[in-house]
Coordinates of C-alpha atoms and ligand atoms in Angstrom, one line a residue:
X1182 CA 146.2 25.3 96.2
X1183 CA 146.4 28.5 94.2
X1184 CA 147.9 28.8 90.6
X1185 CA 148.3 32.5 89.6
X1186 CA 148.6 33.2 86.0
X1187 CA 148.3 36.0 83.1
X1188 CA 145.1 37.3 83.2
X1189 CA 142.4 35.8 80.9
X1190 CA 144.3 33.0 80.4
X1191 CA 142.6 31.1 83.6
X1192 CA 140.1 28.3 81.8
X1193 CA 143.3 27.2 79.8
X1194 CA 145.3 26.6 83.2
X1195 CA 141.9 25.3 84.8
X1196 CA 142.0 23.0 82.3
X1197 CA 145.5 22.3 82.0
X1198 CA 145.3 21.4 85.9
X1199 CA 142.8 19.2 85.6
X1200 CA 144.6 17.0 83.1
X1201 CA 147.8 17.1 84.9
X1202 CA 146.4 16.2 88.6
X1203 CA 143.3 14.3 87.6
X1204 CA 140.7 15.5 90.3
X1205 CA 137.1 16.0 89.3
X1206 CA 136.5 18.9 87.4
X1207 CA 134.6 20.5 90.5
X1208 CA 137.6 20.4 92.5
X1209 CA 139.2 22.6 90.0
X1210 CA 137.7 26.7 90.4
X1211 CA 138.8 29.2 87.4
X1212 CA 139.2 32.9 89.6
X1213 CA 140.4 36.0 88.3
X1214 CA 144.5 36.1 88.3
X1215 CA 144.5 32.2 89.1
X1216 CA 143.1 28.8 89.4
X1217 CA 141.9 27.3 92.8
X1218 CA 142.4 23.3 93.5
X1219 CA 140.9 21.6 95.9
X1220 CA 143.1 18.7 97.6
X1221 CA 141.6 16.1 100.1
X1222 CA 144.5 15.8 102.4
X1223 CA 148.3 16.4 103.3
X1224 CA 149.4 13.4 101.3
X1225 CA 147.8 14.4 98.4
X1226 CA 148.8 18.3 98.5
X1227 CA 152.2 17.0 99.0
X1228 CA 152.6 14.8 95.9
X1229 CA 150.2 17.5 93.6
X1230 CA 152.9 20.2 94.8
X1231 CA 155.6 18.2 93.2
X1232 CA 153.6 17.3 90.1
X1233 CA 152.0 20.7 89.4
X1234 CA 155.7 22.2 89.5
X1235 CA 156.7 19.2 87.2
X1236 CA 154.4 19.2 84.6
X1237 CA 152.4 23.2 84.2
X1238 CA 153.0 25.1 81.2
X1239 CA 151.0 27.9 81.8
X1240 CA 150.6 28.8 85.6
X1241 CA 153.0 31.6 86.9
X1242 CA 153.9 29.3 90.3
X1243 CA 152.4 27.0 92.5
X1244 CA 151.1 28.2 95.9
X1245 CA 149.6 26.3 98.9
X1246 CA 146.7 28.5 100.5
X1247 CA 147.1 28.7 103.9
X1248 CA 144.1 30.6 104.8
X1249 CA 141.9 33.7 104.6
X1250 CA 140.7 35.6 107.0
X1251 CA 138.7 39.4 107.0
X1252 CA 141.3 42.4 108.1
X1253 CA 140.9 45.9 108.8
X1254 CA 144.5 46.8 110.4
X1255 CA 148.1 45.8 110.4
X1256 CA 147.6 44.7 113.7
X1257 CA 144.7 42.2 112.4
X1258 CA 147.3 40.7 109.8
X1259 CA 150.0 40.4 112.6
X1260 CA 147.1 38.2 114.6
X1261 CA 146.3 36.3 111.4
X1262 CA 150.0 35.0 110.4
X1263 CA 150.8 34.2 114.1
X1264 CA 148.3 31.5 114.3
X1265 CA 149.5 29.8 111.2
X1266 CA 152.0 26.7 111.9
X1267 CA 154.5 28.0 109.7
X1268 CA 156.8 25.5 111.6
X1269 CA 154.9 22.5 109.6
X1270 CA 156.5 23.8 106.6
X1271 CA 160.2 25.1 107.4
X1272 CA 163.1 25.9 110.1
X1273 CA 164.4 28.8 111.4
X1274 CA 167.8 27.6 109.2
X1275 CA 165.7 28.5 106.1
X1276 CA 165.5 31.9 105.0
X1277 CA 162.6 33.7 104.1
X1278 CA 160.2 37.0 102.5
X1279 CA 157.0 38.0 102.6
X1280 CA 155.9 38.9 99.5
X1281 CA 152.4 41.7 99.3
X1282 CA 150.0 42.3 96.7
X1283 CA 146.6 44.0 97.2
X1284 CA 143.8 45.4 94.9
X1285 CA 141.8 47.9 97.0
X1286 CA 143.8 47.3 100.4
X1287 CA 142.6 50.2 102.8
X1288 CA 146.1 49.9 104.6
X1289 CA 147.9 53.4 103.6
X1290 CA 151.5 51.0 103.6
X1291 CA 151.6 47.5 102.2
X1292 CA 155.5 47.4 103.5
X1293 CA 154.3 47.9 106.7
X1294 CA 151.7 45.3 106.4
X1295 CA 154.3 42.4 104.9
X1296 CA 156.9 43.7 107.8
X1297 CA 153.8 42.9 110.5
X1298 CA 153.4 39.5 108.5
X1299 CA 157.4 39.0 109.1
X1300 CA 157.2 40.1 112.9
X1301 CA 154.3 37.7 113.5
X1302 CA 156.4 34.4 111.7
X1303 CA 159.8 35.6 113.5
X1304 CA 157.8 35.5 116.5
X1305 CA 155.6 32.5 116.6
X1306 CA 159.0 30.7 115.7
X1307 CA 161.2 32.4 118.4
X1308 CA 158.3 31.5 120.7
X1309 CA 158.4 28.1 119.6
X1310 CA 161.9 27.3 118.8
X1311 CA 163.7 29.9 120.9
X1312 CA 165.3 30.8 116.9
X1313 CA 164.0 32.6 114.6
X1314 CA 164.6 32.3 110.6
X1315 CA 166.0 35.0 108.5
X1316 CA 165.1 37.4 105.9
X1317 CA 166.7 37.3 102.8
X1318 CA 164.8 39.5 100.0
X1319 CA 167.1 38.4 97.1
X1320 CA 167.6 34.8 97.3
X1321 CA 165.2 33.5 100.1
X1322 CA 164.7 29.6 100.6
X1323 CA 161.0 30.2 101.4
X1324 CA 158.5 32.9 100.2
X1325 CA 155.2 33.7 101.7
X1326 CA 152.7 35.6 99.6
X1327 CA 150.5 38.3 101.7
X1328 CA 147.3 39.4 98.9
X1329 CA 144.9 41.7 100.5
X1330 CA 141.9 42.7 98.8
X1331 CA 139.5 45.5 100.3
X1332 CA 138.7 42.9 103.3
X1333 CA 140.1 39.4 102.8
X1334 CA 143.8 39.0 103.8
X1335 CA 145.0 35.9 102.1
X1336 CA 148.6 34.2 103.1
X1337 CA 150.0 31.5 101.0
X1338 CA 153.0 29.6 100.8
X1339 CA 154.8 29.5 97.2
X1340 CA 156.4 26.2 96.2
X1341 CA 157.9 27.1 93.0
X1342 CA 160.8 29.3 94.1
X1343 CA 161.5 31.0 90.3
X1344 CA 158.4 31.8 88.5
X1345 CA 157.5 28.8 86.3
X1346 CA 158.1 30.2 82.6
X1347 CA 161.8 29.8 83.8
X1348 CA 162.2 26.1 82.3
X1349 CA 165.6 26.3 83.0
X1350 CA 167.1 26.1 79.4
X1351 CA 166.9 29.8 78.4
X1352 CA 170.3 31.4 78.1
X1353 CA 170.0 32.9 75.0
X1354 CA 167.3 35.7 75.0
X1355 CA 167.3 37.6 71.7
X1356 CA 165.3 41.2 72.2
X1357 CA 161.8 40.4 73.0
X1358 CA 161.2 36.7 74.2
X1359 CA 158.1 35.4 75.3
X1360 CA 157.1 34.3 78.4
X1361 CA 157.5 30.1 78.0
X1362 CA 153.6 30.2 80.0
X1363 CA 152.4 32.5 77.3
X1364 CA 153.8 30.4 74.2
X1365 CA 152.5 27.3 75.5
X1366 CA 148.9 29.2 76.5
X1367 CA 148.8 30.5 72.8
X1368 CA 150.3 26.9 71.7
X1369 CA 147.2 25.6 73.8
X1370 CA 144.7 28.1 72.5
X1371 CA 145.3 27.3 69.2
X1372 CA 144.0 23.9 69.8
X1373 CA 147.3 22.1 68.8
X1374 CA 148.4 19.0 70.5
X1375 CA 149.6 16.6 68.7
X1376 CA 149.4 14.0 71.6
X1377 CA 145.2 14.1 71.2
X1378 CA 144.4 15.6 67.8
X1379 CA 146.3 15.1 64.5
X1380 CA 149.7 15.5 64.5
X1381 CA 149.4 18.6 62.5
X1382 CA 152.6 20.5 61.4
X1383 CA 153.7 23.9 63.5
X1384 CA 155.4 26.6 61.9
X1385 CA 156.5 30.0 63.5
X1386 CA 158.1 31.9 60.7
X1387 CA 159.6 34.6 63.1
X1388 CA 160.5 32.4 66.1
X1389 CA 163.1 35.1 67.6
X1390 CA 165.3 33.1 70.3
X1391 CA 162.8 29.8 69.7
X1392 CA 160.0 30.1 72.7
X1393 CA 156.7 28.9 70.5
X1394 CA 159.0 26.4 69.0
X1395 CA 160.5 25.1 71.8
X1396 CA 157.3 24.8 73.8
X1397 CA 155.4 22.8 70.9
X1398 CA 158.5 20.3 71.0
X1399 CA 158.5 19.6 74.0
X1400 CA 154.7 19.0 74.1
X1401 CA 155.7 16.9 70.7
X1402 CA 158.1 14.8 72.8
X1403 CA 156.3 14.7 75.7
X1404 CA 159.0 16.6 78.0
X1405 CA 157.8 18.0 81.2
X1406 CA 158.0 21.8 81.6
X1407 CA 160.0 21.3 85.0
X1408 CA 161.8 18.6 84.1
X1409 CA 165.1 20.8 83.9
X1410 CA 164.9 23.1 86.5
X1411 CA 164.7 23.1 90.9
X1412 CA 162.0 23.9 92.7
X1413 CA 161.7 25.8 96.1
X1414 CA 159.7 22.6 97.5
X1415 CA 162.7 21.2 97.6
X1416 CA 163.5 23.3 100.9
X1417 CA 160.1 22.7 102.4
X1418 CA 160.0 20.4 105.5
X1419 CA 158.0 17.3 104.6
X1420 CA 160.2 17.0 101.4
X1421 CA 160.1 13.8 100.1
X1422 CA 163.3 13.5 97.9
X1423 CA 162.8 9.7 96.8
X1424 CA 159.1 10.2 95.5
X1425 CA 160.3 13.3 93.8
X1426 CA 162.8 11.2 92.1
X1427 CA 160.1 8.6 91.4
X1428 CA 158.0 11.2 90.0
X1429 CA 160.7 12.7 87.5
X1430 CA 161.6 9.3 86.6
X1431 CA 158.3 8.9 85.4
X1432 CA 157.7 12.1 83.7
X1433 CA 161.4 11.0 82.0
X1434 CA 160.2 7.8 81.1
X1435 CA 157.0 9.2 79.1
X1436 CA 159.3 11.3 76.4
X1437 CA 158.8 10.2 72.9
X1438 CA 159.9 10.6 69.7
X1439 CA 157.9 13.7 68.3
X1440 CA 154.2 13.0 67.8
X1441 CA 154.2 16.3 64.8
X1442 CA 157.3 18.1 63.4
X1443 CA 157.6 21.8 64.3
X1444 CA 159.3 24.1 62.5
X1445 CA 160.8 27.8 63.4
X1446 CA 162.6 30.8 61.1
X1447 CA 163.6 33.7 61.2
X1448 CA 165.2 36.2 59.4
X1449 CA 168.1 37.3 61.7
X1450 CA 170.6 34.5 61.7
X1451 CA 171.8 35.6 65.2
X1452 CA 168.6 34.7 66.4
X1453 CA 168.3 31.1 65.0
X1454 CA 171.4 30.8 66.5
X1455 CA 169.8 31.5 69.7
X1456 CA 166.9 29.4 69.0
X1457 CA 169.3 26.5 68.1
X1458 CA 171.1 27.2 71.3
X1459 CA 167.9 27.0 73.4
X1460 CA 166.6 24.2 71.9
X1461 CA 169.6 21.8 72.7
X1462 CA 169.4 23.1 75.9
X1463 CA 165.8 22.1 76.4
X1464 CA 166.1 18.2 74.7
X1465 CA 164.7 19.3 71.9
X1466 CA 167.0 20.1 69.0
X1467 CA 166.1 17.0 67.2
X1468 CA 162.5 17.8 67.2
X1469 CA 162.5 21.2 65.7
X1470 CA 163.8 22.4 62.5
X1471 CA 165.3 26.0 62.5
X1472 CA 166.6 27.8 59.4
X1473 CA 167.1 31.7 58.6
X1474 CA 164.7 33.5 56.1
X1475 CA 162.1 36.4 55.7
X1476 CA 158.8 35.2 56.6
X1477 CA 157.7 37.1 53.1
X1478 CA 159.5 34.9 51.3
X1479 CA 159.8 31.4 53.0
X1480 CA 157.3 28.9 51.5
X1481 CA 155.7 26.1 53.9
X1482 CA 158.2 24.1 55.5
X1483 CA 156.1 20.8 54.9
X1484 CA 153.3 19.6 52.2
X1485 CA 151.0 19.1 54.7
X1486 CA 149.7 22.1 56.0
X1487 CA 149.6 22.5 59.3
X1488 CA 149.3 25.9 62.4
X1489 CA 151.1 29.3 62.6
X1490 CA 152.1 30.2 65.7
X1491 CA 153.6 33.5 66.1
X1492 CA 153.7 36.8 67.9
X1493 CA 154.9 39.0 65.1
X1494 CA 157.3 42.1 65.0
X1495 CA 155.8 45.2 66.2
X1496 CA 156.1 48.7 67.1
X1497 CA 159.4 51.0 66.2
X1498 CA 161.7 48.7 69.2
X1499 CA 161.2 45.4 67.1
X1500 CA 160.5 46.5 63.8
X1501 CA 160.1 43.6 60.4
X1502 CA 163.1 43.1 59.1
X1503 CA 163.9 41.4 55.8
X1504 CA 162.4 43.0 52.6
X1505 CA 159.7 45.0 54.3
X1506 CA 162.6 46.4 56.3
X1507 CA 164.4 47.3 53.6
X1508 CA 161.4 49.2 51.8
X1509 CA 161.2 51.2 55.0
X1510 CA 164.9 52.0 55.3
X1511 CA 164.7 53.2 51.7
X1512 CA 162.1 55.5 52.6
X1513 CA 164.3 56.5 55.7
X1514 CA 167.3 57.3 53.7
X1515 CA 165.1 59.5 51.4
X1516 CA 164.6 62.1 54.1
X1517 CA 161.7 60.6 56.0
X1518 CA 161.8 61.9 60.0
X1519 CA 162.0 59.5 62.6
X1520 CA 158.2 60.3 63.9
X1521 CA 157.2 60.1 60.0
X1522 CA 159.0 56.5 60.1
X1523 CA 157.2 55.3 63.2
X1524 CA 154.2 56.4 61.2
X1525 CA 154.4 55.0 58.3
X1526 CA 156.7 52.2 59.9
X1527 CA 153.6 50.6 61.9
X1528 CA 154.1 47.4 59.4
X1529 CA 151.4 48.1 57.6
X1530 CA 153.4 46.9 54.6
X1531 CA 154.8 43.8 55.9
X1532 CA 151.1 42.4 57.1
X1533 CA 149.7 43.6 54.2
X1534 CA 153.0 41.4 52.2
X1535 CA 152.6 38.6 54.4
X1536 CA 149.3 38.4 53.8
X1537 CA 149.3 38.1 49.8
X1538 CA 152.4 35.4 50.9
X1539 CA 150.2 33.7 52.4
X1540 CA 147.4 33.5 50.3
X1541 CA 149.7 32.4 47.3
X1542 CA 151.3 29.7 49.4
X1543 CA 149.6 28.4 52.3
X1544 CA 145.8 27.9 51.5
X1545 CA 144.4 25.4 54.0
X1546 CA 147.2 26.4 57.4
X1547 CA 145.8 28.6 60.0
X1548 CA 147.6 31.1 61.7
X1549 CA 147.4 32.2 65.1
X1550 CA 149.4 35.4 65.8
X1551 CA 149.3 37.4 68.8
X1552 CA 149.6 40.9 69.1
X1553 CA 148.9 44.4 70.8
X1554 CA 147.3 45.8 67.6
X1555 CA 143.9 46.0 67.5
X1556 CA 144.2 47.0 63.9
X1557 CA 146.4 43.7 62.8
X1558 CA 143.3 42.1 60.4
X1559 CA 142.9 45.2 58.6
X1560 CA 146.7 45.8 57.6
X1561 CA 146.6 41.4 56.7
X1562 CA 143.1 42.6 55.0
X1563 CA 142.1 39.2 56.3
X1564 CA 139.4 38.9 58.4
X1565 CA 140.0 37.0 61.8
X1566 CA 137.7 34.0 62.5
X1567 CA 138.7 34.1 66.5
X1568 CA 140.1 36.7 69.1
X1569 CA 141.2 35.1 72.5
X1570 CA 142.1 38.0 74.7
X1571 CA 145.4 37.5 76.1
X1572 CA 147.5 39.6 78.6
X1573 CA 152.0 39.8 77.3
X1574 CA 152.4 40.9 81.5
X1575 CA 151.1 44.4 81.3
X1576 CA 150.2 44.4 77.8
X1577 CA 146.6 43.6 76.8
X1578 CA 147.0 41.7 73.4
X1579 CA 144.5 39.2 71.7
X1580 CA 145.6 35.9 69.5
X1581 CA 144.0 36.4 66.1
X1582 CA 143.0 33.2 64.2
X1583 CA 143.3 33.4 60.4
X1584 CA 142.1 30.6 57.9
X1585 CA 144.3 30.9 55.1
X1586 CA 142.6 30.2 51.7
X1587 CA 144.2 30.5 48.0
X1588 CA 143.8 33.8 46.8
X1589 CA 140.2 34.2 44.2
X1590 CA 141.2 34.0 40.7
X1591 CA 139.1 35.9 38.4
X1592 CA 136.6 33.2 36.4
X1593 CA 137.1 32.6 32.9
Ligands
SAM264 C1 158.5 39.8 68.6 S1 159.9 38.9 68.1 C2 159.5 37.2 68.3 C3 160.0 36.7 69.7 C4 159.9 35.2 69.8 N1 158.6 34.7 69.9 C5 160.7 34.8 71.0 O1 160.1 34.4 72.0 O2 161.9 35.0 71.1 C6 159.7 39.1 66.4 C7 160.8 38.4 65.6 O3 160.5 38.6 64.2 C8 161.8 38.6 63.5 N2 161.5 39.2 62.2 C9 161.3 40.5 61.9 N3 161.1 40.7 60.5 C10 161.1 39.4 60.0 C11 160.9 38.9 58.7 N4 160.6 39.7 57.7 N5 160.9 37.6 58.5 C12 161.1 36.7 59.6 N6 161.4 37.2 60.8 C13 161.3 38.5 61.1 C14 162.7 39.4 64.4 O4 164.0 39.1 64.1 C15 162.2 38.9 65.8 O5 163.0 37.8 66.2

């Protein structure tokens, strides 16, 4: 099996799929863009397929890989697929698409190469079946992933249908959400789960439409990632519809109370709304507390302190709001250009506010904040004790970790 995922993020879901499936840790091989598993047999694969799906919070989908094989033409890849026994895993009543990706493909047309890959399954099945499946590029039952790299043609099977950071609760998005794999790899990165360590508090003070918040509930309560959502396994022949009810009764039956209260704010009210919105949605509304308020000026939501999680306004399109806002539009209104505001406008002043908030109020929390600015300690003036790069889909970012300490007061 093959697990894509956001780039540097592999020894997290290597990890993360070793937990969930149990195999010994040599079955489980951390790649670039993904993380390979090893299953003994058909039985197995079949039953990890359903679990994987169930219970991942960080891989982008689920893929069986069919095989590999070294290519040099469109005619070699039309060769490869024909000998696969696609009709092991569907019927020509199912629908499907071949999806390509390559990185250094010699082949001057990668449509041409997925339409060979099409040809070759229509045909094996027509020879076969004397009917042939259709194509349907928006909605398909099935779709087969073509990767070619400069001489390996790989063809795999995905069994996730919609990528996996759709949980199924989202309906409220606010302007920039996070992907729900990249909050819970940050949530996972940061070291906090409250199901193994201490059940340490976990605060995002800009929680936008509720993603970190969400996730770290869920984990709290012990809710499956898939456990609201379908699954395009559930098309595949060899679909075994009573274990997969077995298998979400028992990922039902292992939710909890919350092991750690989490907490989210932020300061547009439409967005808690969102948040609130989401979180009912996703089970969880009882095990996260959301309230509105500037992140400058909200004090710790509980005595003990606990994490940050947070990916923080940036950038002119999602610029801090609340009093550092307001200190920017007053320089606006006082003749300041728009390229003068982005400028000046880079939040310099709401890190470097945020910062001597936090110093004053949250000695002993760490905060884990992730961002495209390279520059984010220096405008906290904080110095980071960890950088985990991080890819937000094509931007490169890195999760700073801050220990928060009370600010030095001059000695006597
Ligand atoms: C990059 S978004 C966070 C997105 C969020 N993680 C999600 O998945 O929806 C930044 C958020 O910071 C909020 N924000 C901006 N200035 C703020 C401030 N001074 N205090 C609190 N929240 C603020 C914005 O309203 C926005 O929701």
């Amino acid at each position: 099996m093959f697990l894509p995922c956001a780039a540097q993020t592999e020894p997290f879901v290597a990890s993360e799929t070793q937990r969930i499936t149990g195999v010994p840790q040599q079955a489980v091989l951390s790649q670039r863009g993904g993380v390979r598993l090893q299953v003994s047999d058909m039985d197995a694969l079949l039953v990890q397929i359903m679990w994987l799906n169930l219970h991942s919070r960080m891989a982008q989908r689920v893929l069986v890989a069919l095989a590999e094989r070294p290519y040099r033409s469109e005619d070699d890849l039309y060769a490869f697929a024909s000998d696969i026994a696609w009709q092991q895993w569907f019927t020509p009543r199912q629908t499907f698409k071949v999806e390509v990706t390559a990185s250094h493909s010699p082949l001057k047309s990668l449509n041409f190469a997925a339409l060979r890959v099409k040809d070759a399954i229509a045909d094996r099945f027509r020879a076969l079946q004397g009917s042939r499946p259709s194509v349907d590029t928006a909605r398909p039952h099935v779709r087969i992933y073509l990767h070619l790299d400069a001489e390996v043609a790989y063809l795999s099977l995905d069994t996730s249908g919609e990528p996996l950071f759709k949980r199924g609760w989202r309906e409220d998005k606010g302007d920039a959400p996070l992907k729900e794999t990249l909050a819970a790899t940050m949530i996972a990165a940061a070291g906090w789960n409250p199901a193994e360590g201490a059940p340490v508090p976990l605060y995002d003070p800009c929680c936008g439409s509720g993603t970190i918040v969400i996730e770290a509930a869920q984990i709290a309560c012990g809710v499956a990632a898939g456990a609201r959502r379908r699954f395009a396994f559930e098309h595949l022949l060899g679909f075994d519809a009573m274990r997969w009810r077995q298998l979400r009764e028992e990922a039902s039956a292992g939710e909890h109370a919350p092991l750690a209260p989490v907490f989210g704010s932020d300061v547009a009210h439409r967005m808690v709304d969102f948040a609130r919105r989401n979180a009912e949605r996703a089970g969880v509304a009882h095990a996260v507390q959301l309230r509105g308020g500037d992140a400058l000026q909200r004090m710790p939501p509980s005595s003990t302190p606990g994490v940050i999680v947070m990916n923080p306004p940036y950038g002119s399109r999602i610029e801090a709001a609340g009093q550092a806002g307001r200190n920017l539009q007053a320089r606006r209104s006082v003749g300041f250009s728009s390229r003068e505001f982005s400028e000046g406008g880079d939040g310099a002043e709401f890190f470097a506010e945020l910062a001597a908030h936090w110093k004053s109020h949250y000695a002993g929390w760490t905060a884990w904040l992730l961002t495209p600015d390279m520059k984010l300690p220096g405008k906290l003036r904080l110095k980071e004790s960890r950088r985990v790069p991080m890819w937000n889909g094509p931007i490169d970012c890195r999760l700073f970790r801050f220990d928060l300490q009370a600010r030095r007061t001059p000695g006597p």
